[in-house]
PDB file of C-alpha atoms and ligand atoms in Angstrom:
ATOM      1  CA  UNK A   1     107.753  85.813 125.517  1.00 79.00           C
ATOM      2  CA  UNK A   2     105.331  82.883 125.470  1.00 93.00           C
ATOM      3  CA  UNK A   3     106.418  79.889 123.417  1.00 97.00           C
ATOM      4  CA  UNK A   4     104.586  79.668 120.076  1.00 98.00           C
ATOM      5  CA  UNK A   5     102.977  76.305 119.282  1.00 98.00           C
ATOM      6  CA  UNK A   6     101.199  75.014 116.189  1.00 99.00           C
ATOM      7  CA  UNK A   7      98.383  72.837 117.492  1.00 99.00           C
ATOM      8  CA  UNK A   8      95.767  74.225 115.107  1.00 98.00           C
ATOM      9  CA  UNK A   9      95.745  76.680 112.206  1.00 98.00           C
ATOM     10  CA  UNK A  10      94.251  79.226 114.582  1.00 98.00           C
ATOM     11  CA  UNK A  11      97.549  79.439 116.493  1.00 98.00           C
ATOM     12  CA  UNK A  12      98.984  81.631 113.747  1.00 98.00           C
ATOM     13  CA  UNK A  13      97.996  85.049 112.481  1.00 98.00           C
ATOM     14  CA  UNK A  14      96.609  85.134 108.943  1.00 98.00           C
ATOM     15  CA  UNK A  15      99.646  87.052 107.714  1.00 98.00           C
ATOM     16  CA  UNK A  16     101.960  84.501 109.322  1.00 98.00           C
ATOM     17  CA  UNK A  17     100.246  81.550 107.633  1.00 98.00           C
ATOM     18  CA  UNK A  18     100.305  83.281 104.270  1.00 98.00           C
ATOM     19  CA  UNK A  19     104.007  84.033 104.727  1.00 98.00           C
ATOM     20  CA  UNK A  20     104.653  80.353 105.531  1.00 98.00           C
ATOM     21  CA  UNK A  21     102.863  79.305 102.336  1.00 98.00           C
ATOM     22  CA  UNK A  22     104.878  81.795 100.259  1.00 98.00           C
ATOM     23  CA  UNK A  23     108.125  80.688 101.871  1.00 98.00           C
ATOM     24  CA  UNK A  24     107.244  77.039 101.150  1.00 98.00           C
ATOM     25  CA  UNK A  25     106.714  77.909  97.488  1.00 98.00           C
ATOM     26  CA  UNK A  26     110.014  79.794  97.399  1.00 97.00           C
ATOM     27  CA  UNK A  27     111.928  76.937  99.053  1.00 97.00           C
ATOM     28  CA  UNK A  28     110.418  74.485  96.581  1.00 97.00           C
ATOM     29  CA  UNK A  29     111.442  76.580  93.589  1.00 96.00           C
ATOM     30  CA  UNK A  30     114.865  77.705  94.803  1.00 93.00           C
ATOM     31  CA  UNK A  31     117.032  75.047  96.445  1.00 84.00           C
ATOM     32  CA  UNK A  32     119.649  77.801  96.876  1.00 85.00           C
ATOM     33  CA  UNK A  33     117.462  79.228  99.668  1.00 85.00           C
ATOM     34  CA  UNK A  34     118.359  76.233 101.855  1.00 84.00           C
ATOM     35  CA  UNK A  35     121.058  77.933 103.890  1.00 85.00           C
ATOM     36  CA  UNK A  36     121.261  75.621 106.888  1.00 94.00           C
ATOM     37  CA  UNK A  37     118.594  77.746 108.555  1.00 95.00           C
ATOM     38  CA  UNK A  38     118.093  75.006 111.182  1.00 97.00           C
ATOM     39  CA  UNK A  39     121.743  74.131 111.704  1.00 97.00           C
ATOM     40  CA  UNK A  40     122.331  72.470 115.106  1.00 97.00           C
ATOM     41  CA  UNK A  41     118.557  72.374 115.740  1.00 98.00           C
ATOM     42  CA  UNK A  42     116.839  69.145 116.745  1.00 98.00           C
ATOM     43  CA  UNK A  43     113.226  68.073 116.282  1.00 98.00           C
ATOM     44  CA  UNK A  44     111.832  65.319 118.543  1.00 98.00           C
ATOM     45  CA  UNK A  45     108.982  63.345 116.974  1.00 98.00           C
ATOM     46  CA  UNK A  46     106.513  61.454 119.175  1.00 98.00           C
ATOM     47  CA  UNK A  47     104.167  59.286 117.115  1.00 96.00           C
ATOM     48  CA  UNK A  48     101.349  57.307 118.742  1.00 95.00           C
ATOM     49  CA  UNK A  49      99.845  56.517 115.304  1.00 96.00           C
ATOM     50  CA  UNK A  50     101.250  55.328 111.976  1.00 96.00           C
ATOM     51  CA  UNK A  51     102.580  57.814 109.414  1.00 97.00           C
ATOM     52  CA  UNK A  52     104.408  57.889 106.106  1.00 98.00           C
ATOM     53  CA  UNK A  53     104.186  61.453 104.740  1.00 98.00           C
ATOM     54  CA  UNK A  54     104.296  63.406 107.986  1.00 98.00           C
ATOM     55  CA  UNK A  55     107.211  61.522 109.474  1.00 98.00           C
ATOM     56  CA  UNK A  56     109.259  61.534 106.260  1.00 98.00           C
ATOM     57  CA  UNK A  57     108.492  65.193 105.558  1.00 98.00           C
ATOM     58  CA  UNK A  58     109.643  66.240 109.033  1.00 98.00           C
ATOM     59  CA  UNK A  59     112.814  64.177 108.883  1.00 98.00           C
ATOM     60  CA  UNK A  60     113.763  65.306 105.384  1.00 97.00           C
ATOM     61  CA  UNK A  61     112.891  68.931 106.193  1.00 98.00           C
ATOM     62  CA  UNK A  62     115.245  68.928 109.176  1.00 98.00           C
ATOM     63  CA  UNK A  63     118.007  67.270 107.145  1.00 97.00           C
ATOM     64  CA  UNK A  64     117.684  69.677 104.224  1.00 96.00           C
ATOM     65  CA  UNK A  65     117.813  72.693 106.551  1.00 96.00           C
ATOM     66  CA  UNK A  66     120.923  71.444 108.340  1.00 97.00           C
ATOM     67  CA  UNK A  67     119.294  70.129 111.521  1.00 98.00           C
ATOM     68  CA  UNK A  68     118.459  66.692 112.804  1.00 98.00           C
ATOM     69  CA  UNK A  69     115.417  64.748 114.043  1.00 98.00           C
ATOM     70  CA  UNK A  70     114.741  62.022 116.580  1.00 98.00           C
ATOM     71  CA  UNK A  71     111.903  59.541 116.102  1.00 97.00           C
ATOM     72  CA  UNK A  72     110.579  58.560 119.529  1.00 95.00           C
ATOM     73  CA  UNK A  73     108.254  55.584 119.503  1.00 88.00           C
ATOM     74  CA  UNK A  74     106.321  54.457 122.529  1.00 84.00           C
ATOM     75  CA  UNK A  75     108.057  51.101 122.322  1.00 84.00           C
ATOM     76  CA  UNK A  76     111.433  52.687 123.047  1.00 89.00           C
ATOM     77  CA  UNK A  77     110.765  55.615 125.359  1.00 95.00           C
ATOM     78  CA  UNK A  78     109.618  55.902 128.947  1.00 96.00           C
ATOM     79  CA  UNK A  79     106.384  57.480 127.650  1.00 94.00           C
ATOM     80  CA  UNK A  80     105.382  53.971 126.652  1.00 92.00           C
ATOM     81  CA  UNK A  81     105.972  52.865 130.251  1.00 95.00           C
ATOM     82  CA  UNK A  82     103.808  55.569 131.732  1.00 95.00           C
ATOM     83  CA  UNK A  83     106.141  58.551 132.307  1.00 97.00           C
ATOM     84  CA  UNK A  84     103.833  61.583 132.471  1.00 97.00           C
ATOM     85  CA  UNK A  85     103.579  63.784 129.394  1.00 97.00           C
ATOM     86  CA  UNK A  86     104.300  66.825 131.567  1.00 98.00           C
ATOM     87  CA  UNK A  87     107.652  65.404 132.700  1.00 98.00           C
ATOM     88  CA  UNK A  88     108.552  64.381 129.160  1.00 98.00           C
ATOM     89  CA  UNK A  89     107.753  67.892 127.932  1.00 98.00           C
ATOM     90  CA  UNK A  90     109.981  69.475 130.561  1.00 98.00           C
ATOM     91  CA  UNK A  91     112.870  67.110 129.841  1.00 98.00           C
ATOM     92  CA  UNK A  92     112.704  67.395 126.058  1.00 98.00           C
ATOM     93  CA  UNK A  93     112.544  71.198 126.373  1.00 98.00           C
ATOM     94  CA  UNK A  94     116.027  71.070 127.917  1.00 98.00           C
ATOM     95  CA  UNK A  95     117.475  69.172 124.965  1.00 98.00           C
ATOM     96  CA  UNK A  96     115.640  69.759 121.699  1.00 98.00           C
ATOM     97  CA  UNK A  97     114.388  72.802 119.787  1.00 98.00           C
ATOM     98  CA  UNK A  98     110.959  71.570 118.639  1.00 98.00           C
ATOM     99  CA  UNK A  99     108.648  68.656 119.385  1.00 98.00           C
ATOM    100  CA  UNK A 100     106.047  67.230 117.030  1.00 98.00           C
ATOM    101  CA  UNK A 101     103.370  64.830 118.257  1.00 98.00           C
ATOM    102  CA  UNK A 102     100.895  62.582 116.436  1.00 98.00           C
ATOM    103  CA  UNK A 103      98.376  61.207 118.867  1.00 97.00           C
ATOM    104  CA  UNK A 104      94.719  60.453 119.524  1.00 98.00           C
ATOM    105  CA  UNK A 105      93.191  62.855 122.051  1.00 98.00           C
ATOM    106  CA  UNK A 106      93.945  66.481 121.164  1.00 98.00           C
ATOM    107  CA  UNK A 107      94.138  67.295 124.881  1.00 98.00           C
ATOM    108  CA  UNK A 108      97.413  65.340 125.050  1.00 98.00           C
ATOM    109  CA  UNK A 109      98.947  67.861 122.673  1.00 98.00           C
ATOM    110  CA  UNK A 110      97.581  70.748 124.700  1.00 98.00           C
ATOM    111  CA  UNK A 111      98.926  69.262 127.936  1.00 98.00           C
ATOM    112  CA  UNK A 112     102.346  68.682 126.411  1.00 98.00           C
ATOM    113  CA  UNK A 113     102.440  72.210 124.982  1.00 98.00           C
ATOM    114  CA  UNK A 114     101.492  73.686 128.349  1.00 98.00           C
ATOM    115  CA  UNK A 115     104.634  72.203 129.869  1.00 98.00           C
ATOM    116  CA  UNK A 116     106.952  72.651 126.907  1.00 98.00           C
ATOM    117  CA  UNK A 117     109.386  75.537 126.596  1.00 98.00           C
ATOM    118  CA  UNK A 118     109.962  74.741 122.914  1.00 98.00           C
ATOM    119  CA  UNK A 119     107.399  74.874 120.085  1.00 98.00           C
ATOM    120  CA  UNK A 120     105.057  71.884 119.834  1.00 99.00           C
ATOM    121  CA  UNK A 121     103.636  70.992 116.421  1.00 99.00           C
ATOM    122  CA  UNK A 122     100.497  68.929 115.871  1.00 99.00           C
ATOM    123  CA  UNK A 123     101.400  66.086 113.505  1.00 98.00           C
ATOM    124  CA  UNK A 124      97.707  64.980 113.614  1.00 98.00           C
ATOM    125  CA  UNK A 125      95.284  64.473 116.467  1.00 98.00           C
ATOM    126  CA  UNK A 126      91.732  63.167 116.517  1.00 98.00           C
ATOM    127  CA  UNK A 127      90.581  66.769 116.168  1.00 98.00           C
ATOM    128  CA  UNK A 128      92.966  68.530 113.774  1.00 99.00           C
ATOM    129  CA  UNK A 129      95.637  68.044 111.111  1.00 99.00           C
ATOM    130  CA  UNK A 130      96.911  71.591 110.561  1.00 99.00           C
ATOM    131  CA  UNK A 131     100.196  70.620 108.844  1.00 99.00           C
ATOM    132  CA  UNK A 132      98.195  68.935 106.082  1.00 99.00           C
ATOM    133  CA  UNK A 133      96.237  72.123 105.470  1.00 99.00           C
ATOM    134  CA  UNK A 134      99.441  74.097 104.922  1.00 99.00           C
ATOM    135  CA  UNK A 135     100.300  71.669 102.116  1.00 99.00           C
ATOM    136  CA  UNK A 136      96.781  71.744 100.679  1.00 99.00           C
ATOM    137  CA  UNK A 137      96.776  75.533 100.617  1.00 99.00           C
ATOM    138  CA  UNK A 138     100.235  75.674  99.034  1.00 99.00           C
ATOM    139  CA  UNK A 139      98.975  73.299  96.359  1.00 99.00           C
ATOM    140  CA  UNK A 140      95.915  75.435  95.651  1.00 99.00           C
ATOM    141  CA  UNK A 141      97.985  78.638  95.451  1.00 98.00           C
ATOM    142  CA  UNK A 142     100.432  76.969  93.041  1.00 98.00           C
ATOM    143  CA  UNK A 143      97.765  75.650  90.700  1.00 98.00           C
ATOM    144  CA  UNK A 144      95.038  78.282  90.915  1.00 98.00           C
ATOM    145  CA  UNK A 145      96.309  81.321  92.822  1.00 98.00           C
ATOM    146  CA  UNK A 146      94.648  82.843  95.883  1.00 98.00           C
ATOM    147  CA  UNK A 147      91.867  80.756  97.444  1.00 98.00           C
ATOM    148  CA  UNK A 148      90.172  83.791  99.039  1.00 98.00           C
ATOM    149  CA  UNK A 149      86.494  83.926  98.081  1.00 98.00           C
ATOM    150  CA  UNK A 150      86.573  80.509  96.411  1.00 98.00           C
ATOM    151  CA  UNK A 151      84.162  77.632  97.106  1.00 98.00           C
ATOM    152  CA  UNK A 152      85.683  74.610  98.839  1.00 99.00           C
ATOM    153  CA  UNK A 153      83.735  71.419  99.519  1.00 99.00           C
ATOM    154  CA  UNK A 154      84.623  68.775 102.048  1.00 99.00           C
ATOM    155  CA  UNK A 155      82.974  65.439 101.254  1.00 98.00           C
ATOM    156  CA  UNK A 156      83.146  62.668 103.860  1.00 98.00           C
ATOM    157  CA  UNK A 157      83.887  62.356 107.542  1.00 98.00           C
ATOM    158  CA  UNK A 158      83.652  65.528 109.641  1.00 98.00           C
ATOM    159  CA  UNK A 159      86.748  64.427 111.524  1.00 98.00           C
ATOM    160  CA  UNK A 160      90.257  65.888 111.947  1.00 98.00           C
ATOM    161  CA  UNK A 161      90.852  66.846 108.306  1.00 99.00           C
ATOM    162  CA  UNK A 162      87.419  68.391 107.901  1.00 99.00           C
ATOM    163  CA  UNK A 163      87.849  70.333 111.134  1.00 98.00           C
ATOM    164  CA  UNK A 164      91.131  71.739 109.894  1.00 99.00           C
ATOM    165  CA  UNK A 165      89.381  72.793 106.671  1.00 99.00           C
ATOM    166  CA  UNK A 166      86.961  74.761 108.860  1.00 99.00           C
ATOM    167  CA  UNK A 167      89.912  76.591 110.405  1.00 98.00           C
ATOM    168  CA  UNK A 168      91.382  77.117 106.942  1.00 99.00           C
ATOM    169  CA  UNK A 169      88.119  78.722 105.799  1.00 98.00           C
ATOM    170  CA  UNK A 170      88.670  81.324 108.527  1.00 98.00           C
ATOM    171  CA  UNK A 171      92.354  81.852 107.908  1.00 98.00           C
ATOM    172  CA  UNK A 172      92.180  81.893 104.101  1.00 98.00           C
ATOM    173  CA  UNK A 173      88.708  83.414 103.802  1.00 98.00           C
ATOM    174  CA  UNK A 174      86.881  80.915 101.591  1.00 98.00           C
ATOM    175  CA  UNK A 175      83.398  79.404 101.627  1.00 98.00           C
ATOM    176  CA  UNK A 176      83.312  75.809 102.916  1.00 99.00           C
ATOM    177  CA  UNK A 177      80.473  73.365 102.333  1.00 98.00           C
ATOM    178  CA  UNK A 178      80.567  70.080 104.200  1.00 99.00           C
ATOM    179  CA  UNK A 179      78.774  67.016 102.821  1.00 98.00           C
ATOM    180  CA  UNK A 180      78.774  64.233 105.399  1.00 98.00           C
ATOM    181  CA  UNK A 181      76.349  61.528 106.520  1.00 98.00           C
ATOM    182  CA  UNK A 182      74.181  62.299 109.527  1.00 97.00           C
ATOM    183  CA  UNK A 183      76.068  61.702 112.738  1.00 98.00           C
ATOM    184  CA  UNK A 184      79.469  62.447 111.192  1.00 98.00           C
ATOM    185  CA  UNK A 185      79.397  66.234 111.418  1.00 98.00           C
ATOM    186  CA  UNK A 186      82.304  68.259 112.797  1.00 98.00           C
ATOM    187  CA  UNK A 187      82.117  69.544 116.379  1.00 98.00           C
ATOM    188  CA  UNK A 188      79.120  71.916 116.725  1.00 98.00           C
ATOM    189  CA  UNK A 189      81.250  74.653 118.354  1.00 98.00           C
ATOM    190  CA  UNK A 190      83.520  74.744 115.334  1.00 98.00           C
ATOM    191  CA  UNK A 191      80.575  75.051 112.952  1.00 98.00           C
ATOM    192  CA  UNK A 192      79.079  77.740 115.148  1.00 98.00           C
ATOM    193  CA  UNK A 193      82.297  79.754 115.378  1.00 98.00           C
ATOM    194  CA  UNK A 194      82.663  79.705 111.579  1.00 98.00           C
ATOM    195  CA  UNK A 195      78.999  79.925 110.642  1.00 98.00           C
ATOM    196  CA  UNK A 196      79.622  82.941 108.368  1.00 98.00           C
ATOM    197  CA  UNK A 197      81.799  80.823 106.070  1.00 98.00           C
ATOM    198  CA  UNK A 198      80.907  77.182 106.739  1.00 98.00           C
ATOM    199  CA  UNK A 199      77.716  75.150 106.368  1.00 98.00           C
ATOM    200  CA  UNK A 200      76.666  71.527 106.139  1.00 98.00           C
ATOM    201  CA  UNK A 201      75.038  70.605 102.812  1.00 98.00           C
ATOM    202  CA  UNK A 202      73.882  67.053 103.197  1.00 97.00           C
ATOM    203  CA  UNK A 203      73.514  66.176  99.524  1.00 98.00           C
ATOM    204  CA  UNK A 204      76.983  65.741  97.953  1.00 98.00           C
ATOM    205  CA  UNK A 205      75.797  66.699  94.443  1.00 98.00           C
ATOM    206  CA  UNK A 206      74.287  69.918  95.741  1.00 98.00           C
ATOM    207  CA  UNK A 207      77.389  70.539  97.852  1.00 98.00           C
ATOM    208  CA  UNK A 208      79.940  70.288  95.022  1.00 98.00           C
ATOM    209  CA  UNK A 209      77.994  72.495  92.609  1.00 98.00           C
ATOM    210  CA  UNK A 210      80.386  75.119  91.142  1.00 97.00           C
ATOM    211  CA  UNK A 211      83.151  74.124  93.575  1.00 98.00           C
ATOM    212  CA  UNK A 212      86.723  75.278  92.961  1.00 98.00           C
ATOM    213  CA  UNK A 213      88.190  72.639  95.285  1.00 99.00           C
ATOM    214  CA  UNK A 214      86.791  69.305  96.492  1.00 99.00           C
ATOM    215  CA  UNK A 215      88.610  67.430  99.255  1.00 99.00           C
ATOM    216  CA  UNK A 216      88.081  64.165 101.053  1.00 98.00           C
ATOM    217  CA  UNK A 217      89.813  61.691 103.359  1.00 98.00           C
ATOM    218  CA  UNK A 218      89.457  58.066 104.393  1.00 98.00           C
ATOM    219  CA  UNK A 219      86.107  57.002 105.765  1.00 98.00           C
ATOM    220  CA  UNK A 220      87.747  55.070 108.599  1.00 98.00           C
ATOM    221  CA  UNK A 221      90.385  57.146 110.347  1.00 98.00           C
ATOM    222  CA  UNK A 222      93.011  55.745 112.677  1.00 98.00           C
ATOM    223  CA  UNK A 223      91.262  54.789 115.894  1.00 97.00           C
ATOM    224  CA  UNK A 224      87.900  54.091 114.170  1.00 97.00           C
ATOM    225  CA  UNK A 225      88.814  50.682 112.748  1.00 97.00           C
ATOM    226  CA  UNK A 226      86.120  48.822 114.713  1.00 98.00           C
ATOM    227  CA  UNK A 227      83.450  50.867 112.859  1.00 97.00           C
ATOM    228  CA  UNK A 228      84.794  50.145 109.382  1.00 97.00           C
ATOM    229  CA  UNK A 229      81.933  47.986 108.042  1.00 97.00           C
ATOM    230  CA  UNK A 230      79.267  50.380 109.310  1.00 98.00           C
ATOM    231  CA  UNK A 231      81.107  53.357 107.845  1.00 98.00           C
ATOM    232  CA  UNK A 232      81.445  51.689 104.438  1.00 98.00           C
ATOM    233  CA  UNK A 233      77.652  51.467 104.315  1.00 98.00           C
ATOM    234  CA  UNK A 234      76.896  54.939 105.662  1.00 98.00           C
ATOM    235  CA  UNK A 235      79.442  56.776 103.512  1.00 98.00           C
ATOM    236  CA  UNK A 236      78.691  54.966 100.231  1.00 98.00           C
ATOM    237  CA  UNK A 237      76.861  57.968  98.738  1.00 97.00           C
ATOM    238  CA  UNK A 238      79.819  60.237  99.505  1.00 98.00           C
ATOM    239  CA  UNK A 239      82.372  58.709  97.150  1.00 98.00           C
ATOM    240  CA  UNK A 240      84.383  61.136  94.999  1.00 98.00           C
ATOM    241  CA  UNK A 241      83.997  59.923  91.428  1.00 98.00           C
ATOM    242  CA  UNK A 242      83.917  61.481  87.974  1.00 98.00           C
ATOM    243  CA  UNK A 243      80.130  61.776  88.032  1.00 98.00           C
ATOM    244  CA  UNK A 244      80.129  63.710  91.300  1.00 98.00           C
ATOM    245  CA  UNK A 245      82.956  65.993  90.146  1.00 98.00           C
ATOM    246  CA  UNK A 246      81.054  66.726  86.918  1.00 98.00           C
ATOM    247  CA  UNK A 247      78.776  68.923  89.040  1.00 98.00           C
ATOM    248  CA  UNK A 248      81.700  71.085  90.154  1.00 98.00           C
ATOM    249  CA  UNK A 249      83.511  73.710  88.046  1.00 98.00           C
ATOM    250  CA  UNK A 250      85.290  72.259  85.033  1.00 98.00           C
ATOM    251  CA  UNK A 251      88.646  73.353  86.522  1.00 98.00           C
ATOM    252  CA  UNK A 252      87.914  71.925  89.986  1.00 98.00           C
ATOM    253  CA  UNK A 253      90.901  70.593  91.926  1.00 98.00           C
ATOM    254  CA  UNK A 254      90.566  67.389  93.930  1.00 98.00           C
ATOM    255  CA  UNK A 255      92.634  66.912  97.081  1.00 99.00           C
ATOM    256  CA  UNK A 256      93.167  63.988  99.432  1.00 98.00           C
ATOM    257  CA  UNK A 257      95.668  63.963 102.293  1.00 98.00           C
ATOM    258  CA  UNK A 258      96.422  60.287 101.592  1.00 98.00           C
ATOM    259  CA  UNK A 259      96.623  57.403 102.248  1.00 98.00           C
ATOM    260  CA  UNK A 260      93.665  56.740  99.918  1.00 98.00           C
ATOM    261  CA  UNK A 261      91.424  53.717  99.528  1.00 98.00           C
ATOM    262  CA  UNK A 262      90.583  53.393  95.839  1.00 98.00           C
ATOM    263  CA  UNK A 263      87.013  52.231  95.394  1.00 98.00           C
ATOM    264  CA  UNK A 264      85.945  53.606  98.784  1.00 98.00           C
ATOM    265  CA  UNK A 265      86.148  57.371  99.334  1.00 98.00           C
ATOM    266  CA  UNK A 266      87.626  57.976  95.860  1.00 98.00           C
ATOM    267  CA  UNK A 267      87.688  56.064  92.592  1.00 98.00           C
ATOM    268  CA  UNK A 268      90.959  55.032  90.957  1.00 98.00           C
ATOM    269  CA  UNK A 269      89.877  57.053  87.921  1.00 98.00           C
ATOM    270  CA  UNK A 270      89.913  60.296  89.920  1.00 98.00           C
ATOM    271  CA  UNK A 271      92.956  59.561  92.061  1.00 98.00           C
ATOM    272  CA  UNK A 272      95.106  58.338  89.184  1.00 98.00           C
ATOM    273  CA  UNK A 273      94.038  60.989  86.668  1.00 98.00           C
ATOM    274  CA  UNK A 274      97.059  62.391  84.797  1.00 97.00           C
ATOM    275  CA  UNK A 275      96.315  65.905  86.040  1.00 96.00           C
ATOM    276  CA  UNK A 276      95.700  64.884  89.682  1.00 97.00           C
ATOM    277  CA  UNK A 277      97.349  67.262  92.149  1.00 98.00           C
ATOM    278  CA  UNK A 278      97.376  64.837  95.081  1.00 98.00           C
ATOM    279  CA  UNK A 279     101.047  64.005  94.464  1.00 98.00           C
ATOM    280  CA  UNK A 280     101.981  67.704  94.501  1.00 98.00           C
ATOM    281  CA  UNK A 281      99.902  67.956  97.667  1.00 99.00           C
ATOM    282  CA  UNK A 282     101.935  65.123  99.224  1.00 98.00           C
ATOM    283  CA  UNK A 283     105.236  66.687  98.114  1.00 98.00           C
ATOM    284  CA  UNK A 284     104.190  70.009  99.588  1.00 98.00           C
ATOM    285  CA  UNK A 285     104.086  68.410 103.013  1.00 98.00           C
ATOM    286  CA  UNK A 286     107.890  68.695 102.836  1.00 98.00           C
ATOM    287  CA  UNK A 287     108.090  72.318 101.734  1.00 98.00           C
ATOM    288  CA  UNK A 288     105.494  73.563 104.201  1.00 98.00           C
ATOM    289  CA  UNK A 289     107.241  71.696 107.032  1.00 98.00           C
ATOM    290  CA  UNK A 290     110.448  73.526 106.215  1.00 98.00           C
ATOM    291  CA  UNK A 291     108.715  76.900 106.163  1.00 98.00           C
ATOM    292  CA  UNK A 292     106.855  76.138 109.409  1.00 98.00           C
ATOM    293  CA  UNK A 293     109.977  74.969 111.247  1.00 98.00           C
ATOM    294  CA  UNK A 294     111.906  78.039 110.101  1.00 98.00           C
ATOM    295  CA  UNK A 295     109.061  80.266 111.264  1.00 98.00           C
ATOM    296  CA  UNK A 296     108.858  78.632 114.703  1.00 98.00           C
ATOM    297  CA  UNK A 297     112.638  78.742 115.131  1.00 97.00           C
ATOM    298  CA  UNK A 298     112.491  82.537 114.851  1.00 96.00           C
ATOM    299  CA  UNK A 299     109.784  83.028 117.509  1.00 94.00           C
TER     300      UNK A 299
HETATM  301  N1   CP B 315      98.513  62.760 105.103  1.00 63.18           N
HETATM  302  C1   CP B 315      99.223  62.270 106.114  1.00 63.18           C
HETATM  303  O1   CP B 315      99.309  62.834 107.209  1.00 63.18           O
HETATM  304  O2   CP B 315      99.871  61.110 105.822  1.00 63.18           O
HETATM  305  P1   CP B 315     100.632  60.169 106.841  1.00 63.18           P
HETATM  306  O3   CP B 315      99.605  59.538 107.733  1.00 63.18           O
HETATM  307  O4   CP B 315     101.330  59.159 105.966  1.00 63.18           O
HETATM  308  O5   CP B 315     101.601  60.993 107.633  1.00 63.18           O
HETATM  309  N1  NVA B 316      91.684  61.225 108.961  1.00 63.18           N
HETATM  310  C1  NVA B 316      92.849  60.380 108.818  1.00 63.18           C
HETATM  311  C2  NVA B 316      93.995  61.181 108.307  1.00 63.18           C
HETATM  312  C3  NVA B 316      95.237  60.389 108.044  1.00 63.18           C
HETATM  313  C4  NVA B 316      96.373  61.237 107.546  1.00 63.18           C
HETATM  314  C5  NVA B 316      93.148  59.716 110.149  1.00 63.18           C
HETATM  315  O1  NVA B 316      93.028  60.376 111.180  1.00 63.18           O
HETATM  316  O2  NVA B 316      93.495  58.537 110.142  1.00 63.18           O
END
């Protein structure tokens, strides 16, 4: 049977993703369910970009399920000295049970997965951040129930997080409006494939009207640092603040994958609100990782 990978949300069936979310909720609520389900399993983690949540969530998830993890930085491995990804994939497949990779070009993940005999998990690429969406969806289900048929609004850069929200709209069956400055839209093919559920609404006030969920992300993602000043100017009208959220439903949830830049894409008032769910969202990175790793270990 072909090895199952998790490079985007579209790699799983709808029923499988929903089962992962439900398992994550169960694991969170019942520590007794942690029965060493990943005993003697090893996760290799290749990170070409910085990370706090994703790295810690993977490491803690493996520990809590009885397995172990290896953090492989470019500074210490032969990858950093030019060993081909294909060879690394073949070698790691002989020793570990899963590999997770955070990198720039999504094609690096696809190349690695093509040569890997063990599941490869996208820990963030320039195109997608599917693990984050598992946590976001768990958080919505916990606070508001099923997201099917709800209105979700992405405000900000049409980059990796936004593109994973497009996939989530398909897999969880919600309407997605995207408010982004001109020139910062998601890939046209993604918009086209999901045109029944997803549309660009340029004006952020119009976009968030009656929204159940509003999500954003940094304006300057990793790899875009040279454009920071220009982006600060172009994205200024897309800040999430109390005034903008007042146009959404009164019970709207706000999500941010973090790290956040208070005063840029979100105000401190919104991020630090007593009822903010962003900290649950961050915690749920751990629970969804556990459910995902368990799922992949059974394939
Ligand atoms: N949200 C997220 O992926 O955070 P890290 O970059 O800290 O992993
Ligand atoms: N869009 C951000 C997400 C960080 C978790 C980035 O790619 O840097």
